[in-house]
Short mmCIF file of C-alpha atoms in Angstrom, two decimals:
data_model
loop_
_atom_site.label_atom_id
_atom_site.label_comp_id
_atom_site.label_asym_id
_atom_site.label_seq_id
_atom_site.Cartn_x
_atom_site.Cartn_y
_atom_site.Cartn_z
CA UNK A 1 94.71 97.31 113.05
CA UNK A 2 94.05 96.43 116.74
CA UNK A 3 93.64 100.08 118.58
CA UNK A 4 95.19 98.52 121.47
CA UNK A 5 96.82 101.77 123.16
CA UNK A 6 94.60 104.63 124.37
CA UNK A 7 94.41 107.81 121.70
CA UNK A 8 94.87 109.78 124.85
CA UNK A 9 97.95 108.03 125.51
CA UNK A 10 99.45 108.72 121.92
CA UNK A 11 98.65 112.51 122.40
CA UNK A 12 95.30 112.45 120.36
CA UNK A 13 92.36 113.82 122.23
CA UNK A 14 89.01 111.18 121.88
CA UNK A 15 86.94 113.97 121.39
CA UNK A 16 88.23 115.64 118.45
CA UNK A 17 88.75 111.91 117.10
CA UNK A 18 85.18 111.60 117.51
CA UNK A 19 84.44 114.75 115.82
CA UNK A 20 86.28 113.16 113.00
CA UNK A 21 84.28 110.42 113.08
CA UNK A 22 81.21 112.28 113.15
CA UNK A 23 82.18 114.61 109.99
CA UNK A 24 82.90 111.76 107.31
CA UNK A 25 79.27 110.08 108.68
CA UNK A 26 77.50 113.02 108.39
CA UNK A 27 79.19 112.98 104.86
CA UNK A 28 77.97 109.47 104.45
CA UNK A 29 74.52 110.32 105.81
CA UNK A 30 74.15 113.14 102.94
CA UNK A 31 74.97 110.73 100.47
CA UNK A 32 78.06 112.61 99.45
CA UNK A 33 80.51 109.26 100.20
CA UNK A 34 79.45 105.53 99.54
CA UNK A 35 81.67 104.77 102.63
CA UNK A 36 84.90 105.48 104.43
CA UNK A 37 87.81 103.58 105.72
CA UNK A 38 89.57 106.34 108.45
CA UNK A 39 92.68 105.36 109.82
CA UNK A 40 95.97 107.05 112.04
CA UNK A 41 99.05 105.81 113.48
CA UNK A 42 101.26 107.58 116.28
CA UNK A 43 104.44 106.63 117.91
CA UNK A 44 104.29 103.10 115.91
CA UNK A 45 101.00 102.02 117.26
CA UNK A 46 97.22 102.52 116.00
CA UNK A 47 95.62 105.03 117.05
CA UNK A 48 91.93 105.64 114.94
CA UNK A 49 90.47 103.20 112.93
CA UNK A 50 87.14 103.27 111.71
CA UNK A 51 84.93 101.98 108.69
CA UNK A 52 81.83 104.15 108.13
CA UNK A 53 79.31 103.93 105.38
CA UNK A 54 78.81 101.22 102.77
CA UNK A 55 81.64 99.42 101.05
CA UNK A 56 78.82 98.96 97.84
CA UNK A 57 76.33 101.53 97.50
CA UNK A 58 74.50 99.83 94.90
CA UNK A 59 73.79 96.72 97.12
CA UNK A 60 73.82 98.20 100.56
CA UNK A 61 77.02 95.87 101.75
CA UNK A 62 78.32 97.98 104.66
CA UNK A 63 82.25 99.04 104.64
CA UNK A 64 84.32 96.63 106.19
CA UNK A 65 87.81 97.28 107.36
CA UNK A 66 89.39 94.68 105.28
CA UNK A 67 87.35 96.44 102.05
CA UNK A 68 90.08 96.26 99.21
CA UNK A 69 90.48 99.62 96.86
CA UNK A 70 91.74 100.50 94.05
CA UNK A 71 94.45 103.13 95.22
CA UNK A 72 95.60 104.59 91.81
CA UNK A 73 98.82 106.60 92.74
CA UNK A 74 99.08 105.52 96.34
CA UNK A 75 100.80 103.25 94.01
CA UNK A 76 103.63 105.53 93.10
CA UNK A 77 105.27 105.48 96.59
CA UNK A 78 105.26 101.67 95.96
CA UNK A 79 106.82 101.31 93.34
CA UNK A 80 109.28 104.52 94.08
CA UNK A 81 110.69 102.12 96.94
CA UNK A 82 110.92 99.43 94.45
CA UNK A 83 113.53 101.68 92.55
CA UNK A 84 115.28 102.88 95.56
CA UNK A 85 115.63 99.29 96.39
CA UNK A 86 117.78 97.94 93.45
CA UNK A 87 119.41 101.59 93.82
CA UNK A 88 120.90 100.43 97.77
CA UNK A 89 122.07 97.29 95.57
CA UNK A 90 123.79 98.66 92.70
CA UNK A 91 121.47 97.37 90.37
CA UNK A 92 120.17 101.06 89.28
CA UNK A 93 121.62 104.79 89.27
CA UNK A 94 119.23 107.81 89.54
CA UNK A 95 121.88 109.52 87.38
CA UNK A 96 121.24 106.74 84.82
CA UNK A 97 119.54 107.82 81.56
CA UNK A 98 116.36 106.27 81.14
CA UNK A 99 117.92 104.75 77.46
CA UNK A 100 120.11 102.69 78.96
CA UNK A 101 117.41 100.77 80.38
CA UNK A 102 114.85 101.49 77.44
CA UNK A 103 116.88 102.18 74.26
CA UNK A 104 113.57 103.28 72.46
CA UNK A 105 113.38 106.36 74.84
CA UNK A 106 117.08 107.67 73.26
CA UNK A 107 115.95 110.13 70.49
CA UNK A 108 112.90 111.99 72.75
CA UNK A 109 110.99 115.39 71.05
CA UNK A 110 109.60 117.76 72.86
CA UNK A 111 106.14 119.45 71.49
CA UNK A 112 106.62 123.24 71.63
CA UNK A 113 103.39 125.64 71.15
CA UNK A 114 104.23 128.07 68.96
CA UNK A 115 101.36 130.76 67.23
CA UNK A 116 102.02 128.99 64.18
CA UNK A 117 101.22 125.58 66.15
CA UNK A 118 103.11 122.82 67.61
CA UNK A 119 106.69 122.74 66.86
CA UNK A 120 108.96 119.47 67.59
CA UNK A 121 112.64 119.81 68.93
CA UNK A 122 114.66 117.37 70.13
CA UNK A 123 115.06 117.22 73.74
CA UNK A 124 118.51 119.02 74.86
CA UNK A 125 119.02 116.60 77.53
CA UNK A 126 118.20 112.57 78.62
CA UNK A 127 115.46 111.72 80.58
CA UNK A 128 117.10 110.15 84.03
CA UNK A 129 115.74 107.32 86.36
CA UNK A 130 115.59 110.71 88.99
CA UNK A 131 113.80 112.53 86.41
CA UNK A 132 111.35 109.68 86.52
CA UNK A 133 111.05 109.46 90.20
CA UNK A 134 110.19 113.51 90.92
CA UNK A 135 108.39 114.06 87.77
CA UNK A 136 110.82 115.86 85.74
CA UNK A 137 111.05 113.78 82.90
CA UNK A 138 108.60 115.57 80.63
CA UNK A 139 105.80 113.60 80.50
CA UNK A 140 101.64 114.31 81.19
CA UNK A 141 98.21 112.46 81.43
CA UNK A 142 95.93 112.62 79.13
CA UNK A 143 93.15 113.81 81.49
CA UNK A 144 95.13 116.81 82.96
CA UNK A 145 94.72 118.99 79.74
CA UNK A 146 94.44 119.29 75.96
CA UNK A 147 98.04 119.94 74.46
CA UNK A 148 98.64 118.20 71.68
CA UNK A 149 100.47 115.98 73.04
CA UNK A 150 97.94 114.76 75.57
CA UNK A 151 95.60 113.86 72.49
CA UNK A 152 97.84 111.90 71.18
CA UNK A 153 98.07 110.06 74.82
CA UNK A 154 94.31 109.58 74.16
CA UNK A 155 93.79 108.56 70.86
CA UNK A 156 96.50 105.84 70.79
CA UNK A 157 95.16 105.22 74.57
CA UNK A 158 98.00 105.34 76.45
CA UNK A 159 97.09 103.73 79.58
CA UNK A 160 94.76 101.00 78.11
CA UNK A 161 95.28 97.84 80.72
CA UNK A 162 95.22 95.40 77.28
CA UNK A 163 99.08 96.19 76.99
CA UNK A 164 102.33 94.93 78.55
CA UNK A 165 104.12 97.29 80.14
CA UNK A 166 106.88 96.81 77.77
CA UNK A 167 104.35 97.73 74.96
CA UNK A 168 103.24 100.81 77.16
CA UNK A 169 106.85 102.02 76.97
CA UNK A 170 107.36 101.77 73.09
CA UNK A 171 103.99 103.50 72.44
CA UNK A 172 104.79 106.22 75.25
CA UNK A 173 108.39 106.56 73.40
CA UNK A 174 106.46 107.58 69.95
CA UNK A 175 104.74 110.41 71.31
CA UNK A 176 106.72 113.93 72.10
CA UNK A 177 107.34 114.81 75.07
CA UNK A 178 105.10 117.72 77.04
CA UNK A 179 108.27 119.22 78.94
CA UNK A 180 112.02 119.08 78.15
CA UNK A 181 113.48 116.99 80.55
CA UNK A 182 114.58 117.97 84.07
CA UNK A 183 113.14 121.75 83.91
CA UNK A 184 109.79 121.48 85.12
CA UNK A 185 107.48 119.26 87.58
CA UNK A 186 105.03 117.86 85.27
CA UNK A 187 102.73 115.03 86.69
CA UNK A 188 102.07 112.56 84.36
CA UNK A 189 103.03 108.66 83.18
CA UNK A 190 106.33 108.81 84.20
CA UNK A 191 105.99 106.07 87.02
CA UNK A 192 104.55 103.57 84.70
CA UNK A 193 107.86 104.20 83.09
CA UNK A 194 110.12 103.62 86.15
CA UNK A 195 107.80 100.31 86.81
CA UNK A 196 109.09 98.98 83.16
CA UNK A 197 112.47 100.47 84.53
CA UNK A 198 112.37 98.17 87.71
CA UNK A 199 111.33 94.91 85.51
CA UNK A 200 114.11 95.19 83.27
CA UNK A 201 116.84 96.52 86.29
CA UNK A 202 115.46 93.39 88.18
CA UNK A 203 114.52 90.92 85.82
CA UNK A 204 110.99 90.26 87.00
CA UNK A 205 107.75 91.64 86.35
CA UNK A 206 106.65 94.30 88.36
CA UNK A 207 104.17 92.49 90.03
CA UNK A 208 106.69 89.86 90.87
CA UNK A 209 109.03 92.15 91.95
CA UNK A 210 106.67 93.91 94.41
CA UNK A 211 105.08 90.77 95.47
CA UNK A 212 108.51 89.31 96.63
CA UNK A 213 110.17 92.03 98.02
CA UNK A 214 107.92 94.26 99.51
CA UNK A 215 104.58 92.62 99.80
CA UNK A 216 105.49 89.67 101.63
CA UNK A 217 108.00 90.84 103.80
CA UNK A 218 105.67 93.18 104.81
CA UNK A 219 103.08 90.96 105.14
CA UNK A 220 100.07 93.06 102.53
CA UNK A 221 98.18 89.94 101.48
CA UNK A 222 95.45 91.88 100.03
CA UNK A 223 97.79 93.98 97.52
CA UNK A 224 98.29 93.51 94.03
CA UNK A 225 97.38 94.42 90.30
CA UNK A 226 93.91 92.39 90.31
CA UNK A 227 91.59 91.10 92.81
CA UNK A 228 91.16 87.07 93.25
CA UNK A 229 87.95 85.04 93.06
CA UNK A 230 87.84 84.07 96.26
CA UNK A 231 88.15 88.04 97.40
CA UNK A 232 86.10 89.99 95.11
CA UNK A 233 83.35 90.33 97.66
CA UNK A 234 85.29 92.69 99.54
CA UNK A 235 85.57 95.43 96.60
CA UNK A 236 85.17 98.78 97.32
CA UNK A 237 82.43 100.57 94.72
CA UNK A 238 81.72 104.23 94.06
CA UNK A 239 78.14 105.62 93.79
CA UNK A 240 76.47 104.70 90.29
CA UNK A 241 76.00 108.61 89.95
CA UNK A 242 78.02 111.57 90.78
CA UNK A 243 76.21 113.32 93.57
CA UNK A 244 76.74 116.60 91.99
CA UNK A 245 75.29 115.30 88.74
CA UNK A 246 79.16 115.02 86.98
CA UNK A 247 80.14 112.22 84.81
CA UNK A 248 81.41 109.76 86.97
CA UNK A 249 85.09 109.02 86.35
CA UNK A 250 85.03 105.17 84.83
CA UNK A 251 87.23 102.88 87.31
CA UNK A 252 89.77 100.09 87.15
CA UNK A 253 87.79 96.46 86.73
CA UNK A 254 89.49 94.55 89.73
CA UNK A 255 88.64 91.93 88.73
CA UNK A 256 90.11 91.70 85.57
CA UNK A 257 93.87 90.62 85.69
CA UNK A 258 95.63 93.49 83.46
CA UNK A 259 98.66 93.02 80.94
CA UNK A 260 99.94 96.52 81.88
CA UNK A 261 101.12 96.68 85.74
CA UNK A 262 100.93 100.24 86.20
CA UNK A 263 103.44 100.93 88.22
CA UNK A 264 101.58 104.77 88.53
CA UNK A 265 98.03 103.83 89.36
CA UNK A 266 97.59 100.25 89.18
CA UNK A 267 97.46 98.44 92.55
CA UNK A 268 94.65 97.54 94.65
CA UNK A 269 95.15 97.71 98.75
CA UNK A 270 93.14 98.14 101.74
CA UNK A 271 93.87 99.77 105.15
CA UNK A 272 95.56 97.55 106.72
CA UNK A 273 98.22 96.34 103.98
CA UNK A 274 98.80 99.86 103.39
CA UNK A 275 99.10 100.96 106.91
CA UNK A 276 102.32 98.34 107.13
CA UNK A 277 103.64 100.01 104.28
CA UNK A 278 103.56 103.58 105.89
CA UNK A 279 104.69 102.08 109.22
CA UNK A 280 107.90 100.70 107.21
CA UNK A 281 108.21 104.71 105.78
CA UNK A 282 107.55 106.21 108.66
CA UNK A 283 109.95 104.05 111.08
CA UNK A 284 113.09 104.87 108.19
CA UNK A 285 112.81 101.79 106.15
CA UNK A 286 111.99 98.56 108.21
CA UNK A 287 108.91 97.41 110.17
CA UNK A 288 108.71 94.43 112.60
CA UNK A 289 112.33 93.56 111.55
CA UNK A 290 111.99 93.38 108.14
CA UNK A 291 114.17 96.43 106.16
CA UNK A 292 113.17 97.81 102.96
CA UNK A 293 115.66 100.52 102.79
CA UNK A 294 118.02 102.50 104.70
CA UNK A 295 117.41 105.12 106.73
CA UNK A 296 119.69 107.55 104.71
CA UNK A 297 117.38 106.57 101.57
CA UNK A 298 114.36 107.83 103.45
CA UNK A 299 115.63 110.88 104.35
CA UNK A 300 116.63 110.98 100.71
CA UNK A 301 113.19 109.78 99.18
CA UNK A 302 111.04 112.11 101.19
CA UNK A 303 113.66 115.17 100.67
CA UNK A 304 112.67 117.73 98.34
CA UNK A 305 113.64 117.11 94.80
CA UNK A 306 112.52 119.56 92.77
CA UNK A 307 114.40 122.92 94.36
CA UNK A 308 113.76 126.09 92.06
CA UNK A 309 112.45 123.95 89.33
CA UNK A 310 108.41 125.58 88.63
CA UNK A 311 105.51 123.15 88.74
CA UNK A 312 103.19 122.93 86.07
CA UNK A 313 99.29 122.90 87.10
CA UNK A 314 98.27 123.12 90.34
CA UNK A 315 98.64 119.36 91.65
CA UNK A 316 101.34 121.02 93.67
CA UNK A 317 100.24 123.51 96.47
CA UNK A 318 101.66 126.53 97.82
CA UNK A 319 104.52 125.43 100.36
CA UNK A 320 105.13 121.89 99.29
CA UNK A 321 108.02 120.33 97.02
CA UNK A 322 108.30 116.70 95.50
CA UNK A 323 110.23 114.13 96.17
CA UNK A 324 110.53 110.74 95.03
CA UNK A 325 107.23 109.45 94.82
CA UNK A 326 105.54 111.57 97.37
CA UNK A 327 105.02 115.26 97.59
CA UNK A 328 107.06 117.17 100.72
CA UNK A 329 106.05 120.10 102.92
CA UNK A 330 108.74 123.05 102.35
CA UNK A 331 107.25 125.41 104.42
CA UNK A 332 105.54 125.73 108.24
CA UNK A 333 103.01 128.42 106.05
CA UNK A 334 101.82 128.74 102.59
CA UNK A 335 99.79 125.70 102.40
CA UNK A 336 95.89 126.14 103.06
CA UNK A 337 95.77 124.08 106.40
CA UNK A 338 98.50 122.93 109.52
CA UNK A 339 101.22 120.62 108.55
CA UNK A 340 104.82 120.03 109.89
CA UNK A 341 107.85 120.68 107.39
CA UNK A 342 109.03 117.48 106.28
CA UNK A 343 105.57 115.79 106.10
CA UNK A 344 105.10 113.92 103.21
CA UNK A 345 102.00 112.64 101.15
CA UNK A 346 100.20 111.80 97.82
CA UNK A 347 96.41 110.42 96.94
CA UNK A 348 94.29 108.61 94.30
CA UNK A 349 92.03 109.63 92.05
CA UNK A 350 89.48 107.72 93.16
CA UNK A 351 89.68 109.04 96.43
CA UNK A 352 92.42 107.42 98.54
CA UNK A 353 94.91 109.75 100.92
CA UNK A 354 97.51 109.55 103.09
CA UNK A 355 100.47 111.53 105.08
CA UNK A 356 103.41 110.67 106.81
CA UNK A 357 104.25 113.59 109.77
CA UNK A 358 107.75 112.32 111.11
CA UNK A 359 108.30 115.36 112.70
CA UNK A 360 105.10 114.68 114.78
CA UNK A 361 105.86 110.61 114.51
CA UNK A 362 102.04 110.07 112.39
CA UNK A 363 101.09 108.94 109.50
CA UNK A 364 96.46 109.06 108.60
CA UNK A 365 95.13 107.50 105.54
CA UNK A 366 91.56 108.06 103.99
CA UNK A 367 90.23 105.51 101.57
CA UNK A 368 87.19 106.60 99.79
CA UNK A 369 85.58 104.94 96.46
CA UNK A 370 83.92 108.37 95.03
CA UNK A 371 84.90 109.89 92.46
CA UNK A 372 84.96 113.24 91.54
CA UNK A 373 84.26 113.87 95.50
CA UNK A 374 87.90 114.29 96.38
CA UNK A 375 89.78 117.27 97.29
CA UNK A 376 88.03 118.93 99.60
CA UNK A 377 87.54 115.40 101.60
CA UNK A 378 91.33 115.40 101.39
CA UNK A 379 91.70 118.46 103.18
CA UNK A 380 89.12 118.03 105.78
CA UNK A 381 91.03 115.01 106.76
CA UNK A 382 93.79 116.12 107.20
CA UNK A 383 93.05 119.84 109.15
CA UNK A 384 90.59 117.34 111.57
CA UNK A 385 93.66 114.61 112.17
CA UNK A 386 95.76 117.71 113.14
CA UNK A 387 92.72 119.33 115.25
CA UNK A 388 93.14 115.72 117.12
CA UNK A 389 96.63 116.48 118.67
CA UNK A 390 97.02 117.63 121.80
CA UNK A 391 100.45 117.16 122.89
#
């Protein structure tokens, strides 16, 4: 990203960019964060970019901004406008059931806690390909909870890499479902689904799929499910140690090519591939002449979804909805710090971020590799981006 415009000029003020600056390397300097990659966007052109710290801790290689990272569900966007895509050509329905495209997925239970224990009842109604997209479609993650259900995710290790994704979809189909379909937000596995959805809709692997239609086009060269030989030198790595003395989360191997192409957590990016893809969200659909989708499916993707529906957990805050693949802004208040309705984000467990502001024509991404040192870096982020603007 070549900063080529003046901050000033795109109605950020240098001095609270600096401040910015000066917070994550004071971070850095504390040894809470390995190393940053900072990065914001206004009016179409680059704004803030900046690569602080040390890209491997362990070594003392500095960050770089071409460092690749693992982005876990900055993923899910991805492969949300991979859906949307054979959607705009009549390939896929949201209103499809999720059987007709995986017939094992037909005869779903749902686990209901009872004081007597867990009872099974069959779902009253089919998972859709919308349920899929906003969550509703009644699945979890193992790591969220304890529910009998999400044991079973662990001991038959749901999201172990060693499987296809079509093997990941007949396992997933065997255990009950945590929600009945389409009554409650529950985060969970349910865009590893939708990427098994898109291979079969499409006829390609997932990775194919993205590869050809969205990754090329949009020219990320650096994006995929593994990292090559040639670029492995460039991986982002946490500390070896939480700083707070917490068991450190264990992370995707890079450099391992996986069977299973999550489709919720799987990629690996860095700034700059990623940037094109928010440009190409935040400018409706298409970037540098090259259209992904519509306008109209925008507006629809980064609508809320969800309505009335209650949210299980917390993942959601106070004042935002879901939509397909990204979480949405409802309200002006309610949320713990500034945000526009209509703005739009989601993040990665190992410490990736980002937001899309139409309303105020930005988008700001923060890629960390430090886990268990998230949320609160999250927030900072975003109240200092929003301290930056002026106009």
């Amino acid at each position: 990203m070549d900063a080529s415009v003046a901050s000033v000029d795109l109605g950020l003020c240098p001095q609270r960019l600096a401040q910015l600056r000066q917070v994550f390397q004071a971070e850095i300097d504390r040894q809470r964060l390995p190393g940053a990659v900072l990065a914001i966007a206004r009016h179409g052109q680059p704004a803030f970019f900046e690569a602080l710290g040390q890209q491997d801790p362990t070594t003392g290689v500095p960050m770089a901004p071409d460092s690749i990272f693992r982005i876990y569900s900055m993923t899910k966007p991805v492969v949300s406008v991979a859906a949307l895509m054979l959607m705009e050509r009549g390939q896929l329905l949201l209103g499809d059931s999720l059987a007709k495209w995986l017939p094992e997925f037909a005869a779903m239970q749902v686990a209901v806690e009872c004081p007597s224990g867990t009872v099974l009842q069959p779902a009253r109604q089919a998972i859709t390909v919308h349920d899929l997209l906003r969550h509703t479609a009644g699945f979890t993650y193992e790591f969220l909870g304890d529910s009998r259900v999400q044991q079973q995710y662990r001991q038959r290790r749901i999201g172990a890499r060693e499987r296809s994704n079509a093997e990941f979809a007949s396992e997933l189909a065997r255990i009950p479902l945590q929600f009945e379909p389409g009554t409650v937000w529950g985060y969970g596995r349910a865009t590893d689904v939708l990427g098994r959805v898109v291979e079969v809709a499409s006829g390609q692997p997932l990775g194919a799929f993205l590869q050809t239609e969205i990754f090329a086009p949009l020219g990320m060269v650096d994006t995929g499910f593994a990292v090559p030989a040639a670029q492995q030198h460039r991986i982002a790595e946490p500390f070896a140690k939480d700083p707070d003395g917490q068991p450190a989360m264990h992370l995707l191997e890079p450099r391992r090519v996986p069977a299973m192409e999550a489709g919720g957590g799987g990629l690996m990016s860095t700034a700059a591939d990623y940037a094109r893809f928010l440009d190409c969200l935040l400018a409706k659909g298409e970037r540098q002449g090259v259209r992904l989708l519509g306008p109209r499916t925008v507006d629809f993707m980064v609508a809320d979804h969800l309505g009335a529906l209650p949210a299980d957990g917390t993942l959601l805050s106070p004042g935002y909805g879901f939509g397909l693949g990204v979480a949405v802004r409802t309200a002006a208040g309610l949320a713990s710090g500034p945000g526009s309705v209509g703005m739009y984000h989601w993040s990665g467990i190992a410490g990736t971020t980002f937001f899309v502001d139409p309303a105020e024509n930005l988008w700001a991404m923060l890629l960390v590799q430090a886990p268990n040192q998230r949320d609160e870096y999250r927030q900072r982020f975003r109240n200092l981006v929003y301290a930056a603007l002026t106009d």
